[in-house]
XYZ file of N, CA, C and O in Angstrom:
508
model
N 30.360 6.156 19.899
C 29.769 4.991 19.813
C 29.586 3.780 19.291
O 29.337 3.754 17.904
N 30.195 2.421 19.099
C 30.946 1.393 18.233
C 29.205 1.474 17.249
O 28.164 1.759 17.485
N 29.419 1.760 16.282
C 28.970 1.315 15.512
C 27.439 0.309 15.692
O 26.241 0.014 14.907
N 28.461 -1.084 16.457
C 27.271 -2.606 17.067
C 26.927 -2.017 18.079
O 25.920 -2.845 18.507
N 26.416 -0.994 18.741
C 24.800 -0.924 19.621
C 24.421 0.893 19.142
O 24.845 1.549 19.029
N 23.441 0.208 19.866
C 22.521 1.858 19.877
C 22.193 2.146 20.744
O 23.754 1.782 22.717
N 21.315 3.612 21.210
C 22.125 3.999 22.650
C 21.916 3.484 24.022
O 19.977 2.556 24.107
N 22.403 3.379 24.977
C 21.769 2.131 26.250
C 20.616 2.943 26.628
O 20.137 1.226 27.121
N 19.938 4.187 26.836
C 18.226 3.666 27.041
C 17.347 3.370 26.300
O 16.540 3.040 26.237
N 17.877 2.806 25.221
C 17.366 1.683 23.535
C 16.822 1.120 24.389
O 17.885 -0.108 24.013
N 15.670 0.306 24.320
C 15.992 -1.397 25.400
C 14.915 -1.727 24.284
O 14.378 -2.911 24.638
N 13.744 -1.021 24.703
C 12.977 -2.024 23.842
C 11.734 -0.656 22.260
O 12.233 0.134 22.292
N 11.755 -1.728 21.198
C 11.914 -1.220 20.785
C 10.165 -1.443 19.391
O 9.762 -2.559 19.442
N 10.112 -1.008 18.429
C 8.322 -1.676 17.608
C 8.692 -1.008 15.691
O 9.846 0.120 16.307
N 8.222 -2.049 15.513
C 8.394 -2.295 14.948
C 7.839 -2.554 13.795
O 6.807 -3.533 13.693
N 8.040 -1.711 12.248
C 6.296 -1.381 11.715
C 7.160 -1.915 10.760
O 7.176 -1.565 10.145
N 6.523 -3.521 9.622
C 7.603 -3.722 8.684
C 5.766 -4.791 7.748
O 6.246 -5.690 8.692
N 5.475 -4.167 6.614
C 4.403 -4.908 6.330
C 4.754 -6.558 5.664
O 4.401 -7.138 5.313
N 7.045 -6.551 5.282
C 7.376 -8.034 4.569
C 7.080 -8.018 6.546
O 8.608 -8.619 6.931
N 6.848 -9.921 6.936
C 6.898 -10.009 7.339
C 8.505 -10.350 7.401
O 9.690 -10.861 8.706
N 8.985 -10.881 6.462
C 10.443 -12.063 6.610
C 11.794 -10.722 7.158
O 12.548 -10.897 8.036
N 11.399 -9.239 6.443
C 12.602 -8.356 6.485
C 11.813 -7.908 7.949
O 12.795 -8.002 9.122
N 10.449 -7.915 8.605
C 11.203 -7.543 10.323
C 10.823 -9.270 10.616
O 12.346 -8.256 11.851
N 11.041 -9.952 11.033
C 12.702 -11.049 11.847
C 13.728 -10.939 10.846
O 14.141 -10.463 12.552
N 14.467 -10.026 10.729
C 15.414 -9.727 10.196
C 15.502 -9.055 10.909
O 16.529 -8.608 11.977
N 15.145 -7.495 10.117
C 15.122 -7.041 11.644
C 15.328 -6.716 12.831
O 15.808 -6.330 13.662
N 14.559 -7.559 13.130
C 14.402 -7.974 15.160
C 14.986 -8.557 15.424
O 15.918 -8.590 16.481
N 16.064 -9.680 14.538
C 17.243 -10.070 14.439
C 18.165 -9.184 14.917
O 19.764 -9.313 15.652
N 19.067 -8.477 13.856
C 19.148 -7.221 13.727
C 19.156 -5.677 15.331
O 20.354 -6.163 16.592
N 18.387 -5.885 15.783
C 17.946 -5.262 16.459
C 18.252 -6.101 17.813
O 19.276 -4.553 19.227
N 17.926 -7.140 18.826
C 18.645 -7.106 19.254
C 20.618 -7.906 19.677
O 21.346 -7.424 19.983
N 20.777 -8.332 18.417
C 22.293 -7.771 18.193
C 22.850 -7.248 17.979
O 24.328 -6.486 18.939
N 22.162 -6.328 18.812
C 22.959 -4.775 18.303
C 22.548 -4.579 20.226
O 22.693 -3.218 20.399
N 21.496 -4.798 21.475
C 21.979 -4.623 22.171
C 19.879 -4.133 22.616
O 19.352 -3.448 24.268
N 19.092 -4.927 21.589
C 17.865 -4.488 21.670
C 16.987 -5.612 22.479
O 17.928 -6.613 22.009
N 16.725 -5.309 24.501
C 16.163 -6.222 24.346
C 14.451 -6.593 24.291
O 14.535 -7.836 24.974
N 13.530 -5.945 23.942
C 12.764 -6.197 23.571
C 11.784 -5.600 22.061
O 12.482 -4.573 22.011
N 11.764 -6.901 20.898
C 11.538 -6.084 19.341
C 9.917 -6.675 19.802
O 9.262 -7.661 19.843
N 8.786 -5.313 19.702
C 7.076 -6.600 18.926
C 7.925 -5.691 17.448
O 8.087 -4.531 17.116
N 6.661 -6.964 16.687
C 6.959 -6.494 15.429
C 5.651 -6.700 15.275
O 4.603 -7.713 15.345
N 4.507 -5.372 14.311
C 4.247 -5.095 13.941
C 3.583 -5.498 12.464
O 4.768 -4.430 12.148
N 2.589 -6.559 11.358
C 2.544 -6.207 10.243
C 1.367 -4.680 8.869
O 1.427 -5.157 7.891
N 0.321 -5.195 10.319
C -0.285 -3.600 10.398
C -0.175 -2.572 10.721
O 0.337 -2.914 11.767
N -0.889 -1.281 9.738
C -0.447 -0.279 11.054
C -2.455 0.130 11.752
O -1.363 -0.031 12.522
N -2.510 -1.241 12.199
C -3.299 -0.816 12.952
C -3.336 -1.617 13.731
O -3.628 -2.033 15.575
N -2.418 -2.733 13.570
C -1.521 -4.441 15.175
C -0.858 -2.938 15.510
O -0.508 -2.531 16.921
N -0.167 -2.145 14.830
C 0.805 -1.413 15.453
C 0.439 0.299 17.262
O 1.067 -0.169 17.421
N -1.143 0.116 16.047
C -1.940 1.473 17.018
C -1.824 0.541 18.424
O -1.759 1.089 19.239
N -2.781 -1.192 18.775
C -2.975 -1.240 19.166
C -1.958 -1.228 20.705
O -2.003 -1.233 21.917
N -0.453 -2.139 19.238
C 0.695 -2.353 20.653
C 1.703 -0.800 21.081
O 1.832 -1.259 22.100
N 0.754 0.783 20.940
C 1.617 1.485 20.624
C 0.406 2.098 22.238
O 0.708 2.326 23.198
N -0.961 1.829 22.034
C -1.940 1.817 23.251
C -1.810 1.020 24.860
O -1.616 1.729 25.877
N -0.735 -0.586 25.121
C -0.647 -0.772 25.446
C 0.473 -1.392 26.133
O 0.475 -1.781 26.627
N 1.513 -0.375 25.625
C 3.173 -0.164 25.378
C 3.491 0.298 25.386
O 3.744 1.053 25.167
N 4.516 0.114 26.554
C 5.840 1.405 25.706
C 7.183 0.741 25.112
O 7.166 -0.236 26.281
N 7.556 1.756 24.402
C 8.550 1.967 23.511
C 9.814 3.071 23.594
O 9.114 3.977 24.003
N 10.774 2.782 23.529
C 11.843 4.013 23.871
C 12.129 4.389 21.848
O 12.612 5.372 22.202
N 11.808 3.189 20.761
C 11.907 3.646 20.068
C 11.369 2.994 19.214
O 10.539 1.971 19.105
N 10.914 3.642 18.330
C 10.431 2.367 16.239
C 10.447 3.062 15.501
O 10.937 4.161 15.087
N 10.154 1.497 15.190
C 10.781 2.266 13.395
C 10.145 1.752 13.009
O 9.715 0.412 12.074
N 9.596 2.140 11.629
C 8.421 2.264 10.477
C 8.604 2.234 9.373
O 9.642 3.239 8.853
N 7.958 1.416 8.642
C 8.501 1.087 7.240
C 7.606 2.298 6.475
O 5.628 2.185 7.156
N 7.626 3.242 5.645
C 6.665 4.219 5.137
C 5.855 3.582 3.776
O 5.123 4.167 4.405
N 5.880 2.393 3.583
C 4.407 2.401 3.103
C 4.190 0.695 3.316
O 5.637 -0.198 3.485
N 2.975 0.529 3.430
C 2.532 -0.542 3.503
C 1.635 -1.114 2.500
O 0.478 -0.790 3.258
N 1.812 -1.387 1.581
C 1.544 -1.684 0.622
C 0.681 -0.632 -0.141
O 0.872 0.030 -0.248
N -1.223 -0.790 0.174
C -1.839 0.200 -0.087
C -2.081 1.238 0.152
O -3.348 1.837 1.109
N -1.045 1.094 1.613
C -1.972 1.712 2.494
C 0.332 3.011 3.274
O 1.199 2.401 3.010
N 0.055 3.408 4.013
C 1.656 4.552 5.014
C 1.517 3.828 6.343
O 0.564 4.100 7.027
N 3.158 4.686 7.003
C 2.805 3.775 8.478
C 2.427 5.533 9.087
O 2.433 6.047 10.212
N 2.010 6.619 8.040
C 2.282 7.875 8.477
C 1.134 8.492 10.110
O 1.669 8.861 10.455
N 0.362 7.674 9.625
C -0.972 7.384 11.254
C -0.041 7.400 12.579
O 0.162 7.441 13.283
N 0.520 5.904 12.406
C 1.242 5.621 12.935
C 2.599 6.510 13.422
O 2.317 6.827 14.811
N 2.732 7.193 12.516
C 4.247 8.611 13.159
C 3.001 9.170 13.365
O 4.003 10.042 14.826
N 1.843 9.859 12.764
C 1.518 11.302 14.546
C 1.406 11.051 15.454
O 1.584 11.231 16.365
N 1.416 9.744 15.810
C 0.615 9.020 17.137
C 2.223 9.026 18.286
O 1.735 9.488 19.450
N 3.784 8.547 17.208
C 4.182 8.417 17.908
C 4.631 8.994 18.229
O 5.437 9.798 19.409
N 4.127 10.415 18.005
C 5.264 11.888 17.984
C 4.665 12.830 18.467
O 5.643 13.444 19.118
N 4.178 11.790 19.911
C 3.390 12.868 21.059
C 4.678 11.882 22.530
O 4.039 12.355 23.227
N 5.526 10.977 21.840
C 6.659 10.400 23.252
C 6.895 9.635 22.555
O 8.217 9.412 24.261
N 7.323 8.992 21.410
C 8.098 8.339 20.530
C 8.640 8.595 19.514
O 8.227 8.658 18.553
N 10.775 7.801 20.064
C 11.006 8.896 18.828
C 11.311 7.332 17.861
O 11.151 6.501 18.460
N 11.418 7.853 16.553
C 10.586 6.868 15.240
C 11.940 7.711 14.557
O 12.363 8.144 14.043
N 12.397 6.345 13.261
C 12.188 6.401 12.150
C 12.356 5.550 11.277
O 11.635 4.735 11.439
N 12.064 5.978 10.034
C 11.883 5.020 8.772
C 12.507 4.375 8.222
O 13.521 4.014 8.321
N 11.824 3.320 7.734
C 13.026 3.144 6.460
C 12.175 2.046 5.164
O 10.336 3.032 5.153
N 12.598 2.275 3.659
C 11.853 2.880 2.216
C 12.495 1.810 1.206
O 14.096 1.910 0.998
N 11.927 1.143 0.330
C 12.626 0.714 -0.438
C 12.134 0.968 -1.708
O 12.340 1.048 -2.568
N 11.847 3.408 -1.319
C 11.939 3.045 -2.236
C 12.586 5.130 -2.780
O 12.188 5.342 -3.512
N 13.641 4.499 -1.664
C 13.818 5.719 -1.915
C 13.619 7.277 -1.346
O 13.450 7.418 -1.045
N 14.342 7.755 -2.578
C 13.708 9.585 -2.510
C 11.989 9.802 -2.871
O 11.270 11.319 -3.226
N 11.742 8.260 -3.718
C 10.624 8.326 -5.045
C 9.006 8.786 -3.510
O 7.959 8.749 -4.157
N 8.997 7.808 -2.917
C 8.245 8.542 -1.707
C 8.317 9.300 -1.153
O 9.484 9.909 -0.212
N 6.976 10.724 -1.029
C 6.685 11.800 -0.816
C 6.186 12.179 0.672
O 5.438 10.816 0.468
N 7.342 12.757 1.464
C 6.147 12.470 2.661
C 5.177 13.946 3.113
O 5.727 14.445 2.224
N 4.746 14.163 4.441
C 4.092 14.947 4.528
C 5.435 15.795 5.064
O 6.094 15.418 5.133
N 5.484 16.497 4.816
C 5.893 18.292 5.137
C 6.451 18.379 6.340
O 7.332 17.858 7.202
N 5.487 17.745 7.591
C 5.365 17.462 9.392
C 6.167 16.232 9.316
O 6.873 15.832 10.477
N 6.879 15.240 8.075
C 7.585 14.172 8.813
C 8.898 14.014 7.496
O 9.887 13.076 7.813
N 8.922 15.300 6.779
C 10.528 14.988 6.009
C 11.668 15.720 6.698
O 12.411 15.170 6.321
N 11.214 15.508 8.108
C 12.764 16.071 8.857
C 13.148 14.480 9.650
O 13.634 14.439 10.618
N 13.104 13.428 9.641
C 12.447 11.909 10.799
C 13.889 11.444 9.699
O 13.705 11.069 8.191
N 14.641 11.092 10.597
C 15.361 10.335 9.615
C 14.987 9.551 8.602
O 13.789 8.518 9.424
N 15.438 8.844 7.718
C 15.507 7.280 7.423
C 16.445 6.700 6.598
O 17.099 7.956 6.463
N 16.293 5.611 6.657
C 17.425 4.689 6.195
C 16.484 3.473 4.670
O 15.918 3.324 4.848
N 17.150 3.627 3.632
C 16.785 2.845 2.203
C 17.064 1.483 2.685
O 17.751 0.671 3.144
N 16.215 0.368 1.976
C 16.125 -0.782 2.291
C 17.026 -1.898 1.113
O 16.885 -0.476 0.204
N 17.669 -2.566 1.094
C 17.902 -3.224 2.089
C 18.956 -2.627 3.161
O 19.952 -1.724 1.844
N 18.280 -2.695 4.169
C 19.926 -2.074 5.086
C 20.944 -3.243 5.914
O 20.878 -4.001 6.013
N 22.277 -2.627 6.763
C 21.904 -3.366 7.299
C 22.452 -3.302 9.292
O 21.057 -2.776 9.411
N 23.060 -3.985 10.230
C 22.692 -3.584 10.634
C 23.361 -2.398 11.169
O 23.264 -2.152 12.042
N 24.640 -2.101 10.899
C 24.990 -0.537 10.705
C 24.186 0.376 10.697
O 24.065 1.241 11.013
N 23.882 0.061 9.836
C 22.564 1.330 9.721
C 21.065 1.609 10.416
O 20.472 2.750 10.292
N 20.493 -0.049 10.509
C 19.576 0.235 11.355
C 20.486 1.120 12.745
O 19.354 1.822 13.407
N 21.407 0.607 13.795
C 21.288 1.506 13.758
C 22.013 2.656 14.273
O 22.120 3.653 15.040
N 22.934 2.670 13.669
C 22.704 4.327 12.931
C 21.482 5.287 12.377
O 21.581 6.806 13.597
N 20.321 5.277 12.264
C 19.257 5.185 12.381
C 18.262 5.859 13.273
O 18.396 6.586 14.199
N 19.088 4.973 14.980
C 18.526 4.639 16.229
C 19.076 5.869 16.303
O 19.020 6.916 17.277
N 20.759 5.964 16.270
C 21.200 7.100 16.642
C 21.279 7.883 16.631
O 21.275 8.757 17.465
N 21.064 8.091 15.474
C 20.250 9.405 14.373
C 19.171 10.948 15.162
O 18.686 11.026 15.539
N 17.871 9.245 15.009
C 17.206 9.228 15.736
C 15.997 9.621 17.267
O 15.085 9.999 17.537
N 17.053 8.741 17.600
C 16.851 9.207 19.348
C 17.368 10.683 19.581
O 18.197 10.774 19.848
N 16.765 10.762 21.027
C 16.853 12.256 21.401
C 18.430 11.447 22.216
O 18.628 10.720 23.149
N 18.987 12.024 23.102
C 20.185 11.659 24.083
C 19.873 11.992 24.899
O 19.612 13.029 25.634
N 20.539 10.961 26.332
C 19.378 11.214 27.755
C 20.352 11.180 27.885
O 20.475 10.819 29.150
N 21.710 12.282 27.679
C 22.713 12.323 28.898
C 23.326 12.922 29.045
O 23.969 13.170 29.922
N 21.792 13.907 28.775
C 22.085 15.624 29.607
C 21.908 15.749 30.832
O 20.870 14.162 31.396
């Protein structure tokens, strides 16, 4: 699969990112990668509302949300929606043990690393 695309089954993505400019950049990159629907949440509570009201093929969660984290959102998604993390803190931010195997990319990221995150974290539906 070319780096310039995400798996064909990934059409709708939830982005949880507290920096609005980064979220807008991520939305543009996702559309360029072939995602047809991107919803952006800048808070954990907005992300939880969106999860309750919509179905997503994938979610991208910024780990650090100011004075909060996205771990509760990750736990809600773990019941059926694939997701990956982004972080501006590299390995400095400790993840709960049950989330340590979730794929993660560091900021700043590119279209290519974003596509790779989705390709790595999304289950293959070719079976």
